[in-house]
């Protein structure tokens, strides 16, 4: 029987049986002093291409930890093709956006500057760390791709024509989000959420003219930008994304089987 891994880590190394992995100072410290793991303990590792593997701690040293990869737990599977573009918001809330978008399965999380965006800088290292930690915790098989922030018009200049961009528009004409995402089921998708100050009217007008843009409404209330992100991603997942899966892909892996009333068997 396989050991139950004590934690789950995203690593950059290739994963195959017998492969050695060295962890940096921060992760070595986390395993040893925070989780109090020991030599011989098992952890799960994934790298976004080779699936998820069981690895065993070989040893700790001053500022390092080495693991040996043993057996594959899960084959790699592609997650949904769902991008999030969002105008940066203040610290705390932006961290939550990275964390929740990762949990909600976004494949790309991309800060874009719009006319009324307030923060003019984004700490991408911190944002990426939040997204990776969420990916480890929620049992994704990959971490979201997180490009450097750009001006919105730059992100749109090379836009792939087949990807529909749902523009979350707090004003102007927009289709109800559920109706719009259903119409584009099966297409690569992206959501764009504006800053706390909202989009400029001219921005919304210009965006609406682009052939791949579909303005959508998230109901009759004005949502905070972070709330709009979570609502939009959850809506897409529930209607056309991986929340619609059935069978083994419908539930988080490695959980005890339950009967129809949710009781452990
Ligand atoms: N200050 C603006 C609101 C900005 S809300 C105002 O008072 O009008 C921040 C972002 O969340 C918006 O730019 C939009 O992308 C999204 N959003 C908020 N509420 C929304 C709604 N009801 N429908 C669609 N998008 C919404």
mmCIF file of N, CA and C and ligand atoms in Angstrom, residues 87 89 167-171 174 192-199 204 216-229, ligand 1:
data_model
loop_
_atom_site.group_PDB
_atom_site.id
_atom_site.type_symbol
_atom_site.label_atom_id
_atom_site.label_comp_id
_atom_site.label_asym_id
_atom_site.label_seq_id
_atom_site.Cartn_x
_atom_site.Cartn_y
_atom_site.Cartn_z
ATOM 1 N N UNK A 87 -7.896 43.809 -13.587
ATOM 2 C CA UNK A 87 -7.174 45.028 -13.235
ATOM 3 C C UNK A 87 -6.707 44.895 -11.790
ATOM 4 N N UNK A 89 -5.870 45.256 -8.005
ATOM 5 C CA UNK A 89 -6.541 45.932 -6.888
ATOM 6 C C UNK A 89 -5.593 45.894 -5.699
ATOM 7 N N UNK A 167 -16.348 40.078 -21.272
ATOM 8 C CA UNK A 167 -16.044 41.346 -20.609
ATOM 9 C C UNK A 167 -17.074 41.573 -19.501
ATOM 10 N N UNK A 168 -16.651 41.508 -18.256
ATOM 11 C CA UNK A 168 -17.587 41.745 -17.151
ATOM 12 C C UNK A 168 -17.837 43.246 -17.081
ATOM 13 N N UNK A 169 -19.006 43.640 -17.538
ATOM 14 C CA UNK A 169 -19.312 45.064 -17.722
ATOM 15 C C UNK A 169 -20.348 45.483 -16.698
ATOM 16 N N UNK A 170 -19.952 46.424 -15.830
ATOM 17 C CA UNK A 170 -20.879 46.874 -14.793
ATOM 18 C C UNK A 170 -21.906 47.844 -15.351
ATOM 19 N N UNK A 171 -21.666 48.352 -16.565
ATOM 20 C CA UNK A 171 -22.657 49.247 -17.168
ATOM 21 C C UNK A 171 -22.694 49.004 -18.672
ATOM 22 N N UNK A 174 -25.203 44.311 -21.943
ATOM 23 C CA UNK A 174 -24.440 43.081 -21.700
ATOM 24 C C UNK A 174 -25.422 41.929 -21.639
ATOM 25 N N UNK A 192 -12.622 39.176 -18.358
ATOM 26 C CA UNK A 192 -11.922 40.420 -18.026
ATOM 27 C C UNK A 192 -12.741 41.153 -16.968
ATOM 28 N N UNK A 193 -12.104 41.410 -15.824
ATOM 29 C CA UNK A 193 -12.773 42.121 -14.727
ATOM 30 C C UNK A 193 -12.039 43.445 -14.503
ATOM 31 N N UNK A 194 -12.800 44.514 -14.391
ATOM 32 C CA UNK A 194 -12.234 45.856 -14.276
ATOM 33 C C UNK A 194 -11.811 46.201 -12.855
ATOM 34 N N UNK A 195 -11.270 47.400 -12.698
ATOM 35 C CA UNK A 195 -10.760 47.844 -11.384
ATOM 36 C C UNK A 195 -11.900 48.338 -10.486
ATOM 37 N N UNK A 196 -11.570 48.624 -9.246
ATOM 38 C CA UNK A 196 -12.599 49.130 -8.317
ATOM 39 C C UNK A 196 -13.252 50.394 -8.854
ATOM 40 N N UNK A 197 -12.476 51.196 -9.601
ATOM 41 C CA UNK A 197 -13.033 52.421 -10.180
ATOM 42 C C UNK A 197 -13.900 52.151 -11.409
ATOM 43 N N UNK A 198 -13.948 50.926 -11.853
ATOM 44 C CA UNK A 198 -14.759 50.554 -13.014
ATOM 45 C C UNK A 198 -14.032 50.873 -14.321
ATOM 46 N N UNK A 199 -14.630 50.442 -15.424
ATOM 47 C CA UNK A 199 -14.079 50.767 -16.742
ATOM 48 C C UNK A 199 -14.511 52.181 -17.110
ATOM 49 N N UNK A 204 -15.131 50.704 -22.376
ATOM 50 C CA UNK A 204 -16.181 49.705 -22.612
ATOM 51 C C UNK A 204 -16.639 49.755 -24.069
ATOM 52 N N UNK A 216 -20.677 40.788 -20.668
ATOM 53 C CA UNK A 216 -21.609 39.997 -19.851
ATOM 54 C C UNK A 216 -21.919 40.744 -18.555
ATOM 55 N N UNK A 217 -23.116 40.469 -18.054
ATOM 56 C CA UNK A 217 -23.549 41.060 -16.790
ATOM 57 C C UNK A 217 -23.589 39.990 -15.713
ATOM 58 N N UNK A 218 -23.240 40.398 -14.498
ATOM 59 C CA UNK A 218 -23.275 39.484 -13.338
ATOM 60 C C UNK A 218 -24.406 39.905 -12.400
ATOM 61 N N UNK A 219 -25.548 40.194 -12.989
ATOM 62 C CA UNK A 219 -26.712 40.507 -12.166
ATOM 63 C C UNK A 219 -26.858 41.980 -11.853
ATOM 64 N N UNK A 220 -27.876 42.301 -11.035
ATOM 65 C CA UNK A 220 -28.260 43.697 -10.831
ATOM 66 C C UNK A 220 -27.499 44.427 -9.728
ATOM 67 N N UNK A 221 -26.542 43.769 -9.090
ATOM 68 C CA UNK A 221 -25.776 44.459 -8.039
ATOM 69 C C UNK A 221 -24.367 44.767 -8.535
ATOM 70 N N UNK A 222 -23.800 45.868 -8.050
ATOM 71 C CA UNK A 222 -22.405 46.194 -8.381
ATOM 72 C C UNK A 222 -21.513 45.405 -7.437
ATOM 73 N N UNK A 223 -20.715 44.522 -7.994
ATOM 74 C CA UNK A 223 -19.850 43.659 -7.170
ATOM 75 C C UNK A 223 -18.485 44.304 -7.003
ATOM 76 N N UNK A 224 -17.833 44.028 -5.895
ATOM 77 C CA UNK A 224 -16.422 44.380 -5.773
ATOM 78 C C UNK A 224 -15.674 43.582 -6.845
ATOM 79 N N UNK A 225 -14.519 44.119 -7.266
ATOM 80 C CA UNK A 225 -13.791 43.453 -8.356
ATOM 81 C C UNK A 225 -13.452 41.995 -8.001
ATOM 82 N N UNK A 226 -13.029 41.766 -6.757
ATOM 83 C CA UNK A 226 -12.660 40.382 -6.402
ATOM 84 C C UNK A 226 -13.890 39.473 -6.421
ATOM 85 N N UNK A 227 -15.016 39.996 -5.942
ATOM 86 C CA UNK A 227 -16.252 39.187 -5.973
ATOM 87 C C UNK A 227 -16.629 38.857 -7.419
ATOM 88 N N UNK A 228 -16.473 39.846 -8.312
ATOM 89 C CA UNK A 228 -16.819 39.615 -9.723
ATOM 90 C C UNK A 228 -15.952 38.498 -10.309
ATOM 91 N N UNK A 229 -14.667 38.470 -9.931
ATOM 92 C CA UNK A 229 -13.776 37.406 -10.419
ATOM 93 C C UNK A 229 -14.298 36.035 -9.985
HETATM 94 N N1 LIG B 1 -16.949 51.668 -9.467
HETATM 95 C C1 LIG B 1 -17.731 51.004 -10.438
HETATM 96 C C2 LIG B 1 -17.843 49.508 -10.172
HETATM 97 C C3 LIG B 1 -16.604 48.739 -10.400
HETATM 98 S S1 LIG B 1 -16.822 47.100 -9.914
HETATM 99 C C4 LIG B 1 -19.154 51.577 -10.413
HETATM 100 O O1 LIG B 1 -19.533 52.126 -9.403
HETATM 101 O O2 LIG B 1 -19.831 51.433 -11.413
HETATM 102 C C5 LIG B 1 -15.347 46.325 -10.456
HETATM 103 C C6 LIG B 1 -15.487 45.431 -11.669
HETATM 104 O O3 LIG B 1 -16.267 44.290 -11.314
HETATM 105 C C7 LIG B 1 -16.181 46.020 -12.861
HETATM 106 O O4 LIG B 1 -15.325 46.793 -13.684
HETATM 107 C C8 LIG B 1 -16.701 44.785 -13.584
HETATM 108 O O5 LIG B 1 -15.694 44.196 -14.371
HETATM 109 C C9 LIG B 1 -17.060 43.869 -12.439
HETATM 110 N N2 LIG B 1 -18.481 43.957 -12.051
HETATM 111 C C10 LIG B 1 -18.983 44.396 -10.875
HETATM 112 N N3 LIG B 1 -20.312 44.289 -10.866
HETATM 113 C C11 LIG B 1 -20.674 43.756 -12.032
HETATM 114 C C12 LIG B 1 -21.928 43.385 -12.622
HETATM 115 N N4 LIG B 1 -23.080 43.539 -11.984
HETATM 116 N N5 LIG B 1 -21.910 42.840 -13.861
HETATM 117 C C13 LIG B 1 -20.760 42.670 -14.534
HETATM 118 N N6 LIG B 1 -19.546 43.005 -14.050
HETATM 119 C C14 LIG B 1 -19.506 43.538 -12.818
#
